[in-house]
Coordinates of C-alpha atoms and ligand atoms in Angstrom, one line a residue:
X1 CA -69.9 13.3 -109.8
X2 CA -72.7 11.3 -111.7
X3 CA -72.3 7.7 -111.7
X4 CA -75.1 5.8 -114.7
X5 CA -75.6 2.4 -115.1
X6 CA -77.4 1.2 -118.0
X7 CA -78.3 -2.2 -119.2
X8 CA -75.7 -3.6 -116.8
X9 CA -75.7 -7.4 -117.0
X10 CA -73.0 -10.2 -116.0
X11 CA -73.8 -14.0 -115.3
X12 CA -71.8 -15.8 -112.3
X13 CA -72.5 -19.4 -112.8
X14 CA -76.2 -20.2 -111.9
X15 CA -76.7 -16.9 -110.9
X16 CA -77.9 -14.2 -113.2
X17 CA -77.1 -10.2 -112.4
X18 CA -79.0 -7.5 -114.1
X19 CA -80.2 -6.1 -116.4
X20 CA -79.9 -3.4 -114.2
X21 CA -80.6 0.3 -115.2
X22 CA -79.7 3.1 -112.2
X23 CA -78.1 7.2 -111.9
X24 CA -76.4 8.0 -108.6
X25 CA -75.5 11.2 -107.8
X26 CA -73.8 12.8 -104.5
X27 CA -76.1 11.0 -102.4
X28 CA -75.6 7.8 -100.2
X29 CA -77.5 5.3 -102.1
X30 CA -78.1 2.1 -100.5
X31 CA -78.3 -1.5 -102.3
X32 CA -80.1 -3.6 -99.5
X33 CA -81.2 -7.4 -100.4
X34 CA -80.6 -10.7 -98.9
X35 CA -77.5 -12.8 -99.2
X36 CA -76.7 -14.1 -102.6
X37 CA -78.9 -11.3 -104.3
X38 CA -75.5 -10.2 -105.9
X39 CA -74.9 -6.5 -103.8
X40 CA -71.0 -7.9 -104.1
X41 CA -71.6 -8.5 -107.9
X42 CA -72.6 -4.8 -108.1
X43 CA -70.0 -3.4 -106.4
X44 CA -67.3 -5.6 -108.0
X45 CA -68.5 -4.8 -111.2
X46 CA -68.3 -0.7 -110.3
X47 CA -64.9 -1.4 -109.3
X48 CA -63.9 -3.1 -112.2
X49 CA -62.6 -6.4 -110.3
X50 CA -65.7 -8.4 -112.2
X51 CA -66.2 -7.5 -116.0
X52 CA -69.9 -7.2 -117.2
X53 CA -71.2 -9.3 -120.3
X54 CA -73.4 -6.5 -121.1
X55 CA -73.9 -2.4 -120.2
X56 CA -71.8 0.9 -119.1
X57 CA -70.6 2.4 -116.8
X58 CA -70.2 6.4 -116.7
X59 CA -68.4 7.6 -113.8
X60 CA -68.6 11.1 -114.1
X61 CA -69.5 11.0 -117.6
X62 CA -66.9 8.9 -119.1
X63 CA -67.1 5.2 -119.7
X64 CA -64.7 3.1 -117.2
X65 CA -66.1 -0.3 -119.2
X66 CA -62.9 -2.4 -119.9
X67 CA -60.6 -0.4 -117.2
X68 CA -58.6 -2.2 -114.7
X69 CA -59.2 -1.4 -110.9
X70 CA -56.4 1.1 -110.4
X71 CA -57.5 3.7 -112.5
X72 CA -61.2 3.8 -111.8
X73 CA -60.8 5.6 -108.9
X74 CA -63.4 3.9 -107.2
X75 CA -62.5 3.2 -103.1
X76 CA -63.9 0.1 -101.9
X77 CA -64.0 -1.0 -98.5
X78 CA -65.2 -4.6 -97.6
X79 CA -66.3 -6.2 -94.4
X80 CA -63.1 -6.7 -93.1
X81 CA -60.7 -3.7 -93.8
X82 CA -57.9 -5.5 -95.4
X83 CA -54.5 -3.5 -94.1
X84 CA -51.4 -3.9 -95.0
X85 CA -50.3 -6.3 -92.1
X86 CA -47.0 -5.0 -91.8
X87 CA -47.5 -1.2 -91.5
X88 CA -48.8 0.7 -89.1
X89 CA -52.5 2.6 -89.2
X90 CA -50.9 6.2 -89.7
X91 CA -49.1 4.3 -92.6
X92 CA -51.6 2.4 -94.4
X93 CA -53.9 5.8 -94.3
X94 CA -51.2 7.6 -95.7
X95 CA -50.3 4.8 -98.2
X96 CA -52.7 6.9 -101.3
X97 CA -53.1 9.8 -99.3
X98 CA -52.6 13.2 -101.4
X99 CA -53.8 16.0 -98.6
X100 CA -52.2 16.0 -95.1
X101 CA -54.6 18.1 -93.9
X102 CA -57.4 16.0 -94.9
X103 CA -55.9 12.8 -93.3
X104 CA -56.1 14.8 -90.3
X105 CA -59.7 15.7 -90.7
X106 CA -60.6 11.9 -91.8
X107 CA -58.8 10.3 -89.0
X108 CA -60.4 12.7 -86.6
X109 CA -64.0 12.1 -87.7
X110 CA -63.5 8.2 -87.7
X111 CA -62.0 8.7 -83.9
X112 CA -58.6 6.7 -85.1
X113 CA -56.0 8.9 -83.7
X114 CA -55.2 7.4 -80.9
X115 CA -54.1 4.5 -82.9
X116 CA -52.3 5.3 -85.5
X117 CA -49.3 4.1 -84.3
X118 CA -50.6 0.5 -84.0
X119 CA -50.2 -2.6 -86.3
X120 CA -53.8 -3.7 -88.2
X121 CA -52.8 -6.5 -85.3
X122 CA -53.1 -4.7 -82.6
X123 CA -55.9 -3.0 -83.4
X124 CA -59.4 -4.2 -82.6
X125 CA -62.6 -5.3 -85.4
X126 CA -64.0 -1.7 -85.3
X127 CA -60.9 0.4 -85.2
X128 CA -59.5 -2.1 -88.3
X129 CA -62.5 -0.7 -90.1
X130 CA -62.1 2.9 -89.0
X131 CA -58.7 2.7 -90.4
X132 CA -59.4 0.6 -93.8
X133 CA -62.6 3.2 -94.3
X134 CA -60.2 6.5 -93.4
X135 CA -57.4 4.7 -95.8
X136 CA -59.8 4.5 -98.5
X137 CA -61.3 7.9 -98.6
X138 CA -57.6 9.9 -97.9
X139 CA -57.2 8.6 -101.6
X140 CA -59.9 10.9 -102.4
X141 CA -62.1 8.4 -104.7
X142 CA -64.7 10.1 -107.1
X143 CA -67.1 6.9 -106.2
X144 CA -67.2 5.7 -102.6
X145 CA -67.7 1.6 -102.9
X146 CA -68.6 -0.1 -99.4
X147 CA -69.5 -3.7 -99.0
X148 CA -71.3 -4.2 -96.0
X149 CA -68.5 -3.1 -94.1
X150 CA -70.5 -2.9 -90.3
X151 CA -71.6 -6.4 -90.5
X152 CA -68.6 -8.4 -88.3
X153 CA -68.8 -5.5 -85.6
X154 CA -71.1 -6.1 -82.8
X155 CA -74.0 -4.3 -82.0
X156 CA -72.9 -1.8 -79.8
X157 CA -69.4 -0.8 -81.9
X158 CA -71.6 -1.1 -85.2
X159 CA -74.0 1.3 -84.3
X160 CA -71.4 4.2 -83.1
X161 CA -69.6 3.6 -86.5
X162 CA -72.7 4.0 -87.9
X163 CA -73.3 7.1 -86.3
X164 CA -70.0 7.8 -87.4
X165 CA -70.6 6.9 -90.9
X166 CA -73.8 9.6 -90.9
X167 CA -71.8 12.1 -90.1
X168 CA -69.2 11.5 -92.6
X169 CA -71.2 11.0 -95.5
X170 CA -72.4 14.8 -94.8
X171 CA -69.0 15.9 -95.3
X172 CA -68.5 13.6 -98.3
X173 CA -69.0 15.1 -102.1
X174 CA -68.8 11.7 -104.2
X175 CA -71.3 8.6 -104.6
X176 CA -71.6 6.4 -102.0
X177 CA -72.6 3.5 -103.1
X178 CA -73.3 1.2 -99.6
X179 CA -74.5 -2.6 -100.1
X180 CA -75.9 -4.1 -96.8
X181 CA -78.6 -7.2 -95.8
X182 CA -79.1 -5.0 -92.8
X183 CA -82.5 -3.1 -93.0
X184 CA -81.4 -0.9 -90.1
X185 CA -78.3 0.2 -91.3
X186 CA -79.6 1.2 -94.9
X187 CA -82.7 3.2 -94.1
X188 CA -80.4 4.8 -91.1
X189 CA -77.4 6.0 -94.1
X190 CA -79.5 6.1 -97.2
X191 CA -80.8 9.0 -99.4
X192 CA -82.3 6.5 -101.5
X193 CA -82.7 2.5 -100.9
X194 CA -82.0 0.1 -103.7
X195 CA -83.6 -3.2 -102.8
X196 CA -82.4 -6.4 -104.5
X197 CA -83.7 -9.4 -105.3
X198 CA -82.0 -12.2 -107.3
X199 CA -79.9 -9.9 -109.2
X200 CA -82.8 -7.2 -110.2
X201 CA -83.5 -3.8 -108.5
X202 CA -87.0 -4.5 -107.2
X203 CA -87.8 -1.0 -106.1
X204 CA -85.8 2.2 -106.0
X205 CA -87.1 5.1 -103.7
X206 CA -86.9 7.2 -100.6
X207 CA -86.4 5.1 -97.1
X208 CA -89.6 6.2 -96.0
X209 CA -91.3 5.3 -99.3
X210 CA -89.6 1.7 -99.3
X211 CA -90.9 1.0 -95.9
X212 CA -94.3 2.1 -96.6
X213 CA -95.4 1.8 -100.1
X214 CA -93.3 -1.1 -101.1
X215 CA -94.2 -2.4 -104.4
X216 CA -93.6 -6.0 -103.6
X217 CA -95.1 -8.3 -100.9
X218 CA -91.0 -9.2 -101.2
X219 CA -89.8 -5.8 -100.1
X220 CA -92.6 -5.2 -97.5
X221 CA -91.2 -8.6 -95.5
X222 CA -87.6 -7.9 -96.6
X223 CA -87.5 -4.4 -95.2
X224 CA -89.9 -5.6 -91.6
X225 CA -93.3 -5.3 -92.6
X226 CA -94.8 -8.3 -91.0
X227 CA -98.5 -6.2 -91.4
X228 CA -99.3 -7.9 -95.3
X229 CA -103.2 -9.1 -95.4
X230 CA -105.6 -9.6 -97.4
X231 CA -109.4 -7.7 -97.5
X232 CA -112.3 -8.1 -99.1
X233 CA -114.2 -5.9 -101.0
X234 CA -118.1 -5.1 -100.7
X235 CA -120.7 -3.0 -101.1
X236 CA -122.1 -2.4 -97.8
X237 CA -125.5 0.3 -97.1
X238 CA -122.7 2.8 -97.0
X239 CA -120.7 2.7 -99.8
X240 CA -117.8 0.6 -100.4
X241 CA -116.4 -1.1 -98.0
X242 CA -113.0 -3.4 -96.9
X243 CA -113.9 -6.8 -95.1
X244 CA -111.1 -7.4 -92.3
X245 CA -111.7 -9.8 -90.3
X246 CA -115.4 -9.3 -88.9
X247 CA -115.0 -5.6 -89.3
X248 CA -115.7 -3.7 -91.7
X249 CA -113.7 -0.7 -93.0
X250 CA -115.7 2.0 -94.8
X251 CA -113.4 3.3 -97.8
X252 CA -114.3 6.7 -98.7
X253 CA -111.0 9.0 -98.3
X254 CA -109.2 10.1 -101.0
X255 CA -105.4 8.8 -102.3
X256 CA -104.2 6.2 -104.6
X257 CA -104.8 3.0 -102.4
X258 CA -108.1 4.2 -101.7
X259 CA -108.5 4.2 -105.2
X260 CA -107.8 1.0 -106.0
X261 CA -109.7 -0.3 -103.2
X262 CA -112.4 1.7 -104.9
X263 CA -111.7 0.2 -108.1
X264 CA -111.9 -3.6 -107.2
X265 CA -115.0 -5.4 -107.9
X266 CA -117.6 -6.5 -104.9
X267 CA -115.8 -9.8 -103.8
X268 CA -112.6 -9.7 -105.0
X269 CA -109.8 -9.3 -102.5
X270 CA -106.7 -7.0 -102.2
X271 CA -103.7 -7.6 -100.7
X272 CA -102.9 -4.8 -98.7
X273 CA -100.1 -3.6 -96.0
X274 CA -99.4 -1.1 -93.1
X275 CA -96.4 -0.6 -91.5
X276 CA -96.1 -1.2 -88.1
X277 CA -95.2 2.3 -87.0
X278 CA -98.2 3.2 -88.5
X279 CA -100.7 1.4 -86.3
X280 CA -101.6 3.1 -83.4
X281 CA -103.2 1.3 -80.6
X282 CA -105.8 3.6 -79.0
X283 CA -106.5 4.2 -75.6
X284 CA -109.1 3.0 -73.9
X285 CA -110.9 6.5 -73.2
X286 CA -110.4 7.0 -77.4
X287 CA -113.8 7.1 -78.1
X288 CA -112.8 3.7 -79.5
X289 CA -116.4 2.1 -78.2
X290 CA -118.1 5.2 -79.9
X291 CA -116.3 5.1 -83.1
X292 CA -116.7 1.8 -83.6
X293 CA -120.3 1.2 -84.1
X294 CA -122.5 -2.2 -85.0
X295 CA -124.5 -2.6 -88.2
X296 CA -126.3 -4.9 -89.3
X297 CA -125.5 -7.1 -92.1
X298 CA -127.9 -8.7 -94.0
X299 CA -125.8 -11.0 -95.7
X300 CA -124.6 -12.9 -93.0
X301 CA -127.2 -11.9 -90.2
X302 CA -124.0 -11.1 -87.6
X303 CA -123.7 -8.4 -86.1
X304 CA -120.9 -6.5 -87.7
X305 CA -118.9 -3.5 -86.3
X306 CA -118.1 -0.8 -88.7
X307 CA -115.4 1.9 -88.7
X308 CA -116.9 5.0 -88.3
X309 CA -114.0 7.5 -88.7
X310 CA -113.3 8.7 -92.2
X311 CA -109.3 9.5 -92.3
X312 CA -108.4 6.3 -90.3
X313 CA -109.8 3.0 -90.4
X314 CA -110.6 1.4 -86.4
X315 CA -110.3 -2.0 -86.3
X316 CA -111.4 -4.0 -83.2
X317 CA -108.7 -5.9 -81.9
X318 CA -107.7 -8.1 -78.8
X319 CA -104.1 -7.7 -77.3
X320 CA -102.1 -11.0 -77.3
X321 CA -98.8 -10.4 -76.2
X322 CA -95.4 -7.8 -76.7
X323 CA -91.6 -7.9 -77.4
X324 CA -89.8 -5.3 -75.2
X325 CA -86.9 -4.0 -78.4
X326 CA -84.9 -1.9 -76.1
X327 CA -85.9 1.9 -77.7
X328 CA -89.5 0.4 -78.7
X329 CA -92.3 -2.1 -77.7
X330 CA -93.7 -4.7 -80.7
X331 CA -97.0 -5.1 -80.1
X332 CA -99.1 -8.2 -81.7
X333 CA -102.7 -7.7 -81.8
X334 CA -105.5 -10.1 -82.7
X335 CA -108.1 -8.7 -85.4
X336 CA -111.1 -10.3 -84.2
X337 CA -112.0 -13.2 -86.9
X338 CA -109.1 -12.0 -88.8
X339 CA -105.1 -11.5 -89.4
X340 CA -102.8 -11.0 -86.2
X341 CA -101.1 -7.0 -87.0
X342 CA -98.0 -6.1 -85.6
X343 CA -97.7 -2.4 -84.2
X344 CA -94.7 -0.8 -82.4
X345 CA -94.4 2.0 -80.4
X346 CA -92.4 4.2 -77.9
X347 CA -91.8 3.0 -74.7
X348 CA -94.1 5.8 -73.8
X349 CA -96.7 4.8 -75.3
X350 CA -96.3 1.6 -74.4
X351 CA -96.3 2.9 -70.6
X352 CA -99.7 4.9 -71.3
X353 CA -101.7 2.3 -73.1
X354 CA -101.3 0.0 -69.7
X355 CA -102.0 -3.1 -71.8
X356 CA -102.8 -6.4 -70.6
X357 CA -103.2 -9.5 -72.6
X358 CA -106.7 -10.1 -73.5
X359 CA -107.2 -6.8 -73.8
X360 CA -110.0 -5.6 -76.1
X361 CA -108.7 -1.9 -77.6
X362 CA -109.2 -0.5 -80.7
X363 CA -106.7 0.3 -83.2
X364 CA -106.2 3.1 -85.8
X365 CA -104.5 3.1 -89.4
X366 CA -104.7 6.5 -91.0
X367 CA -106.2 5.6 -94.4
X368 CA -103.2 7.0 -96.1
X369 CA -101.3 4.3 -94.6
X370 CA -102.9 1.3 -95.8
X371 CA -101.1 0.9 -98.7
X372 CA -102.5 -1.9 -101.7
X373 CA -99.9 -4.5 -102.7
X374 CA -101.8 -6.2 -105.3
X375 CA -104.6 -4.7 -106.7
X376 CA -107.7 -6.1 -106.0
X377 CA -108.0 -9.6 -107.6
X378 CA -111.5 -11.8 -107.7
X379 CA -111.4 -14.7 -105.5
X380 CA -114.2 -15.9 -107.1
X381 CA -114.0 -18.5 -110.2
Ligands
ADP1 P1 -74.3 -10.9 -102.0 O1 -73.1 -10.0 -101.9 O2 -75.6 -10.2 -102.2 O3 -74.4 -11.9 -100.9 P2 -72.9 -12.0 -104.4 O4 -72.9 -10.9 -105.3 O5 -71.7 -12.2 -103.6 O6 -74.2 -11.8 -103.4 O7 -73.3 -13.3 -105.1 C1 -74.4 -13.4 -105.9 C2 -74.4 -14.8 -106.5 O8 -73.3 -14.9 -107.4 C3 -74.3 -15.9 -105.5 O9 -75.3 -16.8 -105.7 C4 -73.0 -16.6 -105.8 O10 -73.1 -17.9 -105.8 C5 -72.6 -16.1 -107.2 N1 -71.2 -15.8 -107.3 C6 -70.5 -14.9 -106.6 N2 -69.2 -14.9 -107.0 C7 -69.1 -15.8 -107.9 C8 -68.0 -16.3 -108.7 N3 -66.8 -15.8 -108.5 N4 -68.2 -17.3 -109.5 C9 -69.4 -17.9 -109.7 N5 -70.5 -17.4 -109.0 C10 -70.3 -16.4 -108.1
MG2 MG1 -71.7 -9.8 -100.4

C-alpha cells in the first residue's frame, strides 16, 4: 500500500497547511513538530474528517479526495482512545473486527486480555489506549493514522506501550503514519522522521540523518541539539583552518561539511553543529596534552592551540557541571574563549572519565560529525 501526497494545501483560520508534497510506503513514518505545527491537520486531512483546498490524496493508487471518513479505510487513533462507553473492551475490538484469529493475535501483542471484559471505565489511561489501538487495527485499515496517542500516559506506561508499539509495527503491512511533539518517541518508532514547522515539512530523512545533519538550525534545536555554533574561517600556516573559541581546528578531511568549510572565504563564519552523542570527552591519559599542540599566531600574538589530529577535531575544554538522565550523563563543557557544547554519554563513560568541575580535558568531534548549517557567510561589511 502506497499512500502520495501531492500539492496538499488547506487553510484553518490564521493558520496555513502545506503545500506539502510526500510518498509513504509500508514503513512507520513519523510527522514530529511542535504544537500548532498542524500534525492534527495532516492526519485529519488523510482521514478525510478536514477537506483540503488544494492537492490528492492516492491511497493505494486511487484518489480518496472528496470521500467521507467511512470508506477511506484509514484507522485513526487519537490521544485518548475514544471507546464506546457502554461496551465492554472484547466488544469495542470486535465492533469492525473481520478475522477472529487476528483479534486474538492483536489483543495478545497489546497485553489487553486480561481486560476484555471490562468497561472503557474501568479500565486504566494505558490499557484504554491498548484497546482503542487493538480496536482500530482489527478493522484491518490499509493506512494506519495515530495522533500522538502516548502523550497522556506517564513515563513509565508510555515507554512499555512504546516498546509495544515497535513490536507491532514489525508485524504490521500498511502505512503508519504517527504524529508526535515527542522527539523520543519518533526517532524510537520511525523509518523515516517528517519534521514540521508551521504547516511545511522542513526536512524528510532517516532518524539518524535528522539528528545529525539537520538542515535547519530549527530542526537541530527541535530534535535536541543544543551543540549549534558559529566558526570562523582562516588561513592559518597550515592550511585552512576553523576558529573556535581560542582553538583552532585544522580542516583538511574529506566530506561535504568539510567542503564547505573549505569553500568559505578567510573571515567569514559558518554556522555549524554536532550532536551531542557525537562529542566524546577524552580521557585524561588520551594523548589529549600531545595532540593538542601550541602555535603561534601572528595575527593576534597569543598563543593558540591547534588540533593536531586529522579525522577528529580536539578542542580544549574545561568541565563545568552534568545532569545525571537516568540511562545517560549530559555533560556541559566550556570551550575555552568560546561556546559552552553539550556531550552525553553512558553512565560508563561517565564512571571512567572521573570528572570534576574545573576540569581541563580535551574533547573529540570526528570531523564527519561536524555538520555545516549555514554555509559560511562573511561577517565582514
Ligand atoms: P498540532 O496537532 O500540530 O498541534 P493542529 O493541526 O491541531 O496542530 O493545528 C494547527 C493550527 O491550525 C493551529 O494553529 C490551530 O489554531 C489551527 N486549527 C486547528 N483546527 C482548527 C479549526 N477547526 N479551525 C480553525 N483553526 C484550526
Ligand atoms: Mg494535534
Amino acid at each position: 500500500m502506497m499512500v502520495t501526497i501531492t500539492d496538499l494545501s488547506v487553510r484553518r483560520g490564521d493558520f496555513s497547511f502545506g503545500p506539502l508534497d510526500l510518498s509513504i510506503s509500508n514503513e512507520v513514518f513519523c510527522v514530529l513538530g511542535p504544537s500548532g505545527s498542524g500534525k492534527s491537520t495532516l492526519l485529519s486531512i488523510l482521514a478525510g474528517i478536514v477537506e483540503p483546498d488544494r492537492g490528492e490524496i492516492l491511497i493505494g493508487g486511487e484518489s480518496v479526495r472528496g470521500r467521507p471518513p467511512e470508506t477511506r479505510s484509514t484507522g485513526l487513533v487519537f490521544q485518548d482512545g475514544a471507546l464506546f462507553p457502554h461496551l465492554t473492551a472484547r466488544e469495542n475490538v470486535e465492533y469492525a473486527a473481520e478475522d477472529p484469529d487476528y483479534v486474538r493475535k492483536l489483543t495478545r501483542l497489546l497485553a489487553v486480555d486480561e481486560v476484555l471484559d471490562r468497561r472503557p471505565a474501568m479500565l486504566s489511561g494505558g490499557e484504554r489506549q491498548r484497546v482503542a489501538l487493538a480496536r482500530t487495527l482489527a478493522a484491518g485499515p490499509d493506512v494506519l493514522l495515530l495522533d500522538e496517542p502516548l502523550s497522556s500516559l506517564d513515563e513509565p506506561i508510555r515507554r512499555r506501550l512504546r516498546d509495544d508499539l515497535h513490536r507491532l509495527f514489525a508485524t504490521l503491512d500498511v502505512p503508519v503514519v504517527y504524529v508526535t511533539h515527542d522527539q523520543r518517541t519518533a526517532t524510537a518508532l520511525a523509518d523515516r522522521l517528517g519534521i514540521l514547522r508551521d504547516g511545511r515539512l522542513e526536512q524528510v530523512d532517516t532518524p539518524t540523518s535528522v539528528l545529525e545533519r539537520p538542515n535547519s538550525r530549527f530542526v537541530a534545536e527541535f530534535t535536541g541539539n543544543e551543540n549549534v555554533f558559529e566558526v570562523g574561517l582562516e588561513t592559518g600556516r597550515c592550511g585552512r583552518v576553523a576558529r573556535l573559541g581560542d582553538a583552532l581546528l585544522r580542516v583538511t578531511a574529506e566530506g561535504d561539511s568539510i567542503e564547505r568549510l573549505l569553500a568559505g572565504v578567510d573571515g567569514s563564519t559558518a554556522t555549524v553543529c554536532a550532536h551531542p552523542s557525537r562529542i566524546t570527552v577524552l580521557e585524561r591519559s588520551d594523548g589529549s596534552v600531545d595532540a593538542v599542540r601550541s602555535v603561534d599566531s601572528e595575527e593576534s600574538g597569543r598563543d593558540l592551540r591547534m588540533s593536531a589530529d586529522e579525522s577528529s577535531f580536539r578542542i580544549p575544554v574545561t568541565i563545568e557541571r552534568w545532569l545525571h538522565e537516568g540511562d545517560t550523563y549530559r555533560v556541559f563543557v566550556q570551550v575555552d574563549g568560546g561556546p559552552e557544547l553539550t556531550a552525553t554519554m553512558s553512565r560508563r563513560t561517565f564512571d571512567r572519565l572521573e570528572l570534576a568541575r574545573g576540569d581541563e580535558r580535551t574533547v573529540s568531534i570526528q570531523t564527519e560529525s561536524m555538520h555545516v548549517l549555514d554555509p559560511p557567510t562573511s561577517s565582514r561589511t
